[in-house]
Short mmCIF file of N, CA and C in Angstrom, two decimals:
data_model
loop_
_atom_site.label_atom_id
_atom_site.label_comp_id
_atom_site.label_asym_id
_atom_site.label_seq_id
_atom_site.Cartn_x
_atom_site.Cartn_y
_atom_site.Cartn_z
N UNK X 93 3.88 57.62 -44.14
CA UNK X 93 2.90 56.71 -43.54
C UNK X 93 3.06 55.30 -44.09
N UNK X 94 3.34 55.21 -45.38
CA UNK X 94 3.51 53.89 -45.99
C UNK X 94 4.70 53.17 -45.40
N UNK X 95 5.74 53.93 -45.04
CA UNK X 95 6.91 53.31 -44.43
C UNK X 95 6.56 52.72 -43.07
N UNK X 96 5.74 53.42 -42.30
CA UNK X 96 5.33 52.92 -40.98
C UNK X 96 4.51 51.64 -41.14
N UNK X 97 3.63 51.62 -42.13
CA UNK X 97 2.84 50.42 -42.38
C UNK X 97 3.74 49.26 -42.81
N UNK X 98 4.75 49.55 -43.62
CA UNK X 98 5.70 48.52 -44.03
C UNK X 98 6.48 47.96 -42.86
N UNK X 99 6.89 48.83 -41.94
CA UNK X 99 7.60 48.38 -40.74
C UNK X 99 6.68 47.51 -39.89
N UNK X 100 5.41 47.93 -39.77
CA UNK X 100 4.44 47.13 -39.01
C UNK X 100 4.33 45.72 -39.59
N UNK X 101 4.16 45.62 -40.92
CA UNK X 101 4.02 44.31 -41.54
C UNK X 101 5.29 43.48 -41.39
N UNK X 102 6.45 44.12 -41.48
CA UNK X 102 7.71 43.39 -41.33
C UNK X 102 7.87 42.84 -39.92
N UNK X 103 7.50 43.63 -38.92
CA UNK X 103 7.66 43.20 -37.54
C UNK X 103 6.59 42.22 -37.08
N UNK X 104 5.40 42.33 -37.67
CA UNK X 104 4.32 41.46 -37.20
C UNK X 104 4.17 40.20 -38.04
N UNK X 105 4.86 40.10 -39.15
CA UNK X 105 4.69 38.92 -39.98
C UNK X 105 5.19 37.69 -39.21
N UNK X 106 4.35 36.74 -39.06
CA UNK X 106 4.69 35.53 -38.33
C UNK X 106 4.36 35.59 -36.86
N UNK X 107 4.36 36.76 -36.27
CA UNK X 107 4.08 36.88 -34.84
C UNK X 107 2.64 36.52 -34.54
N UNK X 108 1.72 37.15 -35.25
CA UNK X 108 0.30 36.86 -35.04
C UNK X 108 0.00 35.42 -35.42
N UNK X 109 0.58 34.96 -36.51
CA UNK X 109 0.36 33.58 -36.94
C UNK X 109 0.78 32.59 -35.85
N UNK X 110 1.95 32.81 -35.25
CA UNK X 110 2.42 31.88 -34.23
C UNK X 110 1.57 31.95 -32.97
N UNK X 111 1.11 33.15 -32.62
CA UNK X 111 0.25 33.27 -31.44
C UNK X 111 -1.07 32.54 -31.66
N UNK X 112 -1.68 32.74 -32.84
CA UNK X 112 -2.94 32.05 -33.15
C UNK X 112 -2.73 30.54 -33.16
N UNK X 113 -1.64 30.08 -33.76
CA UNK X 113 -1.37 28.65 -33.80
C UNK X 113 -1.22 28.07 -32.39
N UNK X 114 -0.43 28.75 -31.55
CA UNK X 114 -0.23 28.27 -30.18
C UNK X 114 -1.52 28.23 -29.39
N UNK X 115 -2.37 29.26 -29.53
CA UNK X 115 -3.62 29.30 -28.79
C UNK X 115 -4.57 28.21 -29.27
N UNK X 116 -4.67 28.03 -30.59
CA UNK X 116 -5.55 26.98 -31.12
C UNK X 116 -5.07 25.61 -30.66
N UNK X 117 -3.77 25.39 -30.71
CA UNK X 117 -3.21 24.11 -30.28
C UNK X 117 -3.45 23.87 -28.79
N UNK X 118 -3.27 24.92 -27.99
CA UNK X 118 -3.47 24.77 -26.54
C UNK X 118 -4.94 24.55 -26.19
N UNK X 119 -5.83 25.28 -26.85
CA UNK X 119 -7.25 25.20 -26.50
C UNK X 119 -7.93 23.94 -27.03
N UNK X 120 -7.52 23.48 -28.22
CA UNK X 120 -8.20 22.33 -28.82
C UNK X 120 -7.38 21.06 -28.81
N UNK X 121 -6.07 21.17 -28.60
CA UNK X 121 -5.22 19.99 -28.62
C UNK X 121 -4.87 19.56 -30.03
N UNK X 122 -5.30 20.32 -31.02
CA UNK X 122 -5.05 20.01 -32.42
C UNK X 122 -4.88 21.31 -33.19
N UNK X 123 -4.20 21.23 -34.32
CA UNK X 123 -4.02 22.44 -35.14
C UNK X 123 -4.99 22.48 -36.31
N UNK X 124 -6.01 21.66 -36.30
CA UNK X 124 -6.95 21.59 -37.42
C UNK X 124 -7.72 22.89 -37.64
N UNK X 125 -8.00 23.63 -36.58
CA UNK X 125 -8.78 24.87 -36.71
C UNK X 125 -7.91 26.10 -36.95
N UNK X 126 -6.60 25.90 -37.13
CA UNK X 126 -5.70 27.03 -37.31
C UNK X 126 -6.10 27.88 -38.52
N UNK X 127 -6.35 27.25 -39.65
CA UNK X 127 -6.70 28.00 -40.87
C UNK X 127 -7.97 28.82 -40.67
N UNK X 128 -8.94 28.26 -39.98
CA UNK X 128 -10.18 28.99 -39.71
C UNK X 128 -9.91 30.23 -38.88
N UNK X 129 -9.15 30.08 -37.81
CA UNK X 129 -8.91 31.20 -36.91
C UNK X 129 -7.96 32.24 -37.49
N UNK X 130 -6.94 31.81 -38.24
CA UNK X 130 -6.05 32.80 -38.83
C UNK X 130 -6.79 33.58 -39.92
N UNK X 131 -7.74 32.93 -40.58
CA UNK X 131 -8.58 33.63 -41.56
C UNK X 131 -9.44 34.68 -40.89
N UNK X 132 -10.00 34.35 -39.74
CA UNK X 132 -10.82 35.32 -39.00
C UNK X 132 -9.99 36.50 -38.52
N UNK X 133 -8.81 36.21 -38.01
CA UNK X 133 -7.93 37.29 -37.53
C UNK X 133 -7.54 38.20 -38.70
N UNK X 134 -7.19 37.61 -39.83
CA UNK X 134 -6.81 38.39 -41.02
C UNK X 134 -7.98 39.23 -41.51
N UNK X 135 -9.18 38.66 -41.49
CA UNK X 135 -10.36 39.40 -41.92
C UNK X 135 -10.60 40.61 -41.01
N UNK X 136 -10.45 40.43 -39.72
CA UNK X 136 -10.64 41.54 -38.78
C UNK X 136 -9.56 42.59 -38.98
N UNK X 137 -8.30 42.17 -39.13
CA UNK X 137 -7.22 43.12 -39.36
C UNK X 137 -7.47 43.95 -40.61
N UNK X 138 -7.85 43.30 -41.70
CA UNK X 138 -8.10 44.02 -42.94
C UNK X 138 -9.30 44.95 -42.84
N UNK X 139 -10.33 44.51 -42.15
CA UNK X 139 -11.50 45.36 -41.95
C UNK X 139 -11.15 46.61 -41.15
N UNK X 140 -10.35 46.44 -40.12
CA UNK X 140 -9.94 47.59 -39.31
C UNK X 140 -9.06 48.54 -40.12
N UNK X 141 -8.20 48.00 -40.97
CA UNK X 141 -7.37 48.86 -41.82
C UNK X 141 -8.24 49.69 -42.77
N UNK X 142 -9.26 49.08 -43.35
CA UNK X 142 -10.15 49.81 -44.26
C UNK X 142 -10.91 50.90 -43.51
N UNK X 143 -11.47 50.55 -42.35
CA UNK X 143 -12.22 51.53 -41.57
C UNK X 143 -11.32 52.68 -41.13
N UNK X 144 -10.11 52.36 -40.69
CA UNK X 144 -9.21 53.42 -40.23
C UNK X 144 -8.77 54.32 -41.38
N UNK X 145 -8.57 53.75 -42.57
CA UNK X 145 -8.19 54.57 -43.72
C UNK X 145 -9.34 55.51 -44.10
N UNK X 146 -10.56 55.00 -44.11
CA UNK X 146 -11.71 55.84 -44.43
C UNK X 146 -11.93 56.91 -43.36
N UNK X 147 -11.80 56.53 -42.10
CA UNK X 147 -11.97 57.51 -41.01
C UNK X 147 -10.89 58.57 -41.07
N UNK X 148 -9.66 58.17 -41.33
CA UNK X 148 -8.57 59.14 -41.44
C UNK X 148 -8.77 60.10 -42.59
N UNK X 149 -9.25 59.59 -43.72
CA UNK X 149 -9.56 60.47 -44.85
C UNK X 149 -10.69 61.43 -44.54
N UNK X 150 -11.71 60.94 -43.84
CA UNK X 150 -12.83 61.80 -43.47
C UNK X 150 -12.39 62.89 -42.49
N UNK X 151 -11.57 62.52 -41.52
CA UNK X 151 -11.09 63.52 -40.56
C UNK X 151 -10.21 64.55 -41.26
N UNK X 152 -9.33 64.10 -42.15
CA UNK X 152 -8.46 65.03 -42.87
C UNK X 152 -9.26 65.94 -43.80
N UNK X 153 -10.34 65.42 -44.40
CA UNK X 153 -11.19 66.24 -45.25
C UNK X 153 -12.03 67.22 -44.47
N UNK X 154 -12.44 66.83 -43.28
CA UNK X 154 -13.28 67.67 -42.44
C UNK X 154 -12.47 68.76 -41.75
N UNK X 155 -11.27 68.41 -41.33
CA UNK X 155 -10.44 69.36 -40.59
C UNK X 155 -9.11 69.51 -41.32
N UNK X 156 -8.22 70.21 -40.71
CA UNK X 156 -6.90 70.40 -41.31
C UNK X 156 -6.04 69.14 -41.12
N UNK X 157 -4.95 69.08 -41.84
CA UNK X 157 -4.02 67.95 -41.70
C UNK X 157 -3.43 67.90 -40.30
N UNK X 158 -3.25 69.07 -39.69
CA UNK X 158 -2.71 69.12 -38.32
C UNK X 158 -3.67 68.46 -37.34
N UNK X 159 -4.96 68.74 -37.46
CA UNK X 159 -5.96 68.12 -36.58
C UNK X 159 -5.98 66.61 -36.80
N UNK X 160 -5.92 66.19 -38.06
CA UNK X 160 -5.90 64.75 -38.35
C UNK X 160 -4.67 64.09 -37.74
N UNK X 161 -3.55 64.77 -37.80
CA UNK X 161 -2.32 64.23 -37.21
C UNK X 161 -2.44 64.12 -35.70
N UNK X 162 -2.93 65.17 -35.04
CA UNK X 162 -3.07 65.14 -33.59
C UNK X 162 -4.17 64.17 -33.14
N UNK X 163 -5.12 63.85 -34.01
CA UNK X 163 -6.18 62.91 -33.65
C UNK X 163 -5.64 61.50 -33.44
N UNK X 164 -4.44 61.23 -33.95
CA UNK X 164 -3.86 59.90 -33.77
C UNK X 164 -3.21 59.71 -32.41
N UNK X 165 -2.93 60.79 -31.70
CA UNK X 165 -2.21 60.69 -30.42
C UNK X 165 -2.91 59.82 -29.37
N UNK X 166 -4.24 59.92 -29.19
CA UNK X 166 -4.87 59.02 -28.21
C UNK X 166 -4.71 57.54 -28.59
N UNK X 167 -4.72 57.25 -29.88
CA UNK X 167 -4.58 55.87 -30.31
C UNK X 167 -3.14 55.37 -30.11
N UNK X 168 -2.19 56.25 -30.32
CA UNK X 168 -0.79 55.90 -30.05
C UNK X 168 -0.61 55.62 -28.56
N UNK X 169 -1.19 56.46 -27.73
CA UNK X 169 -1.09 56.25 -26.28
C UNK X 169 -1.77 54.95 -25.86
N UNK X 170 -2.95 54.67 -26.43
CA UNK X 170 -3.65 53.43 -26.11
C UNK X 170 -2.83 52.22 -26.55
N UNK X 171 -2.17 52.32 -27.69
CA UNK X 171 -1.33 51.23 -28.16
C UNK X 171 -0.15 51.00 -27.22
N UNK X 172 0.45 52.08 -26.75
CA UNK X 172 1.56 51.95 -25.81
C UNK X 172 1.11 51.28 -24.52
N UNK X 173 -0.07 51.64 -24.04
CA UNK X 173 -0.60 51.03 -22.82
C UNK X 173 -0.88 49.54 -23.07
N UNK X 174 -1.44 49.21 -24.22
CA UNK X 174 -1.74 47.81 -24.53
C UNK X 174 -0.47 46.98 -24.63
N UNK X 175 0.55 47.52 -25.29
CA UNK X 175 1.82 46.79 -25.40
C UNK X 175 2.44 46.60 -24.03
N UNK X 176 2.37 47.61 -23.19
CA UNK X 176 2.90 47.49 -21.82
C UNK X 176 2.15 46.43 -21.04
N UNK X 177 0.83 46.39 -21.18
CA UNK X 177 0.03 45.40 -20.46
C UNK X 177 0.37 43.98 -20.92
N UNK X 178 0.56 43.81 -22.21
CA UNK X 178 0.94 42.49 -22.73
C UNK X 178 2.31 42.09 -22.22
N UNK X 179 3.24 43.04 -22.20
CA UNK X 179 4.59 42.74 -21.70
C UNK X 179 4.56 42.36 -20.23
N UNK X 180 3.77 43.08 -19.43
CA UNK X 180 3.68 42.78 -18.01
C UNK X 180 3.06 41.41 -17.81
N UNK X 181 2.01 41.07 -18.56
CA UNK X 181 1.38 39.76 -18.39
C UNK X 181 2.30 38.65 -18.87
N UNK X 182 3.10 38.91 -19.91
CA UNK X 182 4.05 37.89 -20.38
C UNK X 182 5.11 37.63 -19.33
N UNK X 183 5.57 38.67 -18.66
CA UNK X 183 6.55 38.50 -17.59
C UNK X 183 5.92 37.73 -16.43
N UNK X 184 4.67 38.02 -16.11
CA UNK X 184 3.99 37.32 -15.02
C UNK X 184 3.82 35.84 -15.34
N UNK X 185 3.47 35.54 -16.59
CA UNK X 185 3.32 34.13 -17.00
C UNK X 185 4.67 33.43 -16.94
N UNK X 186 5.71 34.10 -17.41
CA UNK X 186 7.05 33.51 -17.37
C UNK X 186 7.49 33.25 -15.93
N UNK X 187 7.20 34.19 -15.05
CA UNK X 187 7.57 34.02 -13.64
C UNK X 187 6.79 32.87 -13.03
N UNK X 188 5.52 32.75 -13.39
CA UNK X 188 4.70 31.64 -12.88
C UNK X 188 5.19 30.30 -13.37
N UNK X 189 5.62 30.24 -14.63
CA UNK X 189 6.15 28.99 -15.17
C UNK X 189 7.48 28.65 -14.53
N UNK X 190 8.27 29.66 -14.20
CA UNK X 190 9.55 29.41 -13.55
C UNK X 190 9.35 28.82 -12.15
N UNK X 191 8.21 29.18 -11.50
CA UNK X 191 7.90 28.64 -10.18
C UNK X 191 7.25 27.27 -10.26
N UNK X 192 6.96 26.80 -11.48
CA UNK X 192 6.35 25.49 -11.63
C UNK X 192 4.86 25.51 -11.84
N UNK X 193 4.26 26.69 -11.94
CA UNK X 193 2.82 26.79 -12.16
C UNK X 193 2.56 26.80 -13.66
N UNK X 194 1.42 26.27 -14.05
CA UNK X 194 1.03 26.32 -15.45
C UNK X 194 0.45 27.68 -15.75
N UNK X 195 0.35 28.08 -17.06
CA UNK X 195 -0.20 29.40 -17.40
C UNK X 195 -1.65 29.60 -16.92
N UNK X 196 -2.37 28.53 -16.69
CA UNK X 196 -3.77 28.64 -16.26
C UNK X 196 -3.90 28.68 -14.75
N UNK X 197 -2.79 28.67 -14.03
CA UNK X 197 -2.83 28.78 -12.59
C UNK X 197 -2.94 27.45 -11.87
N UNK X 198 -2.96 26.34 -12.59
CA UNK X 198 -3.04 25.03 -11.97
C UNK X 198 -1.62 24.50 -11.78
N UNK X 199 -1.45 23.63 -10.85
CA UNK X 199 -0.13 23.05 -10.61
C UNK X 199 0.26 22.21 -11.81
N UNK X 200 1.52 22.29 -12.17
CA UNK X 200 2.02 21.54 -13.33
C UNK X 200 2.18 20.08 -13.02
#
């Protein structure tokens, strides 16, 4: 499990930061609020990690390790659906920009 978490951190390092920076810059026209928003995102990520670790321990203590393992399958499926949705929307935005439309649907 620790290896999977390490792979997650290796692949996501910089990705979330760049997305937050781009969104803050696009929405406000300045990068002054970047530190505030990246702090909020980090706080939420860490909070979710703590809650998931406690919930996983509770499930494993309540049931067998096999049940705890199978309990992750709906979340894996939901993650796959979310990644697919993001990929589809990214392709749609890219296609719109290729046609000359801005990401917000207004003419460029």
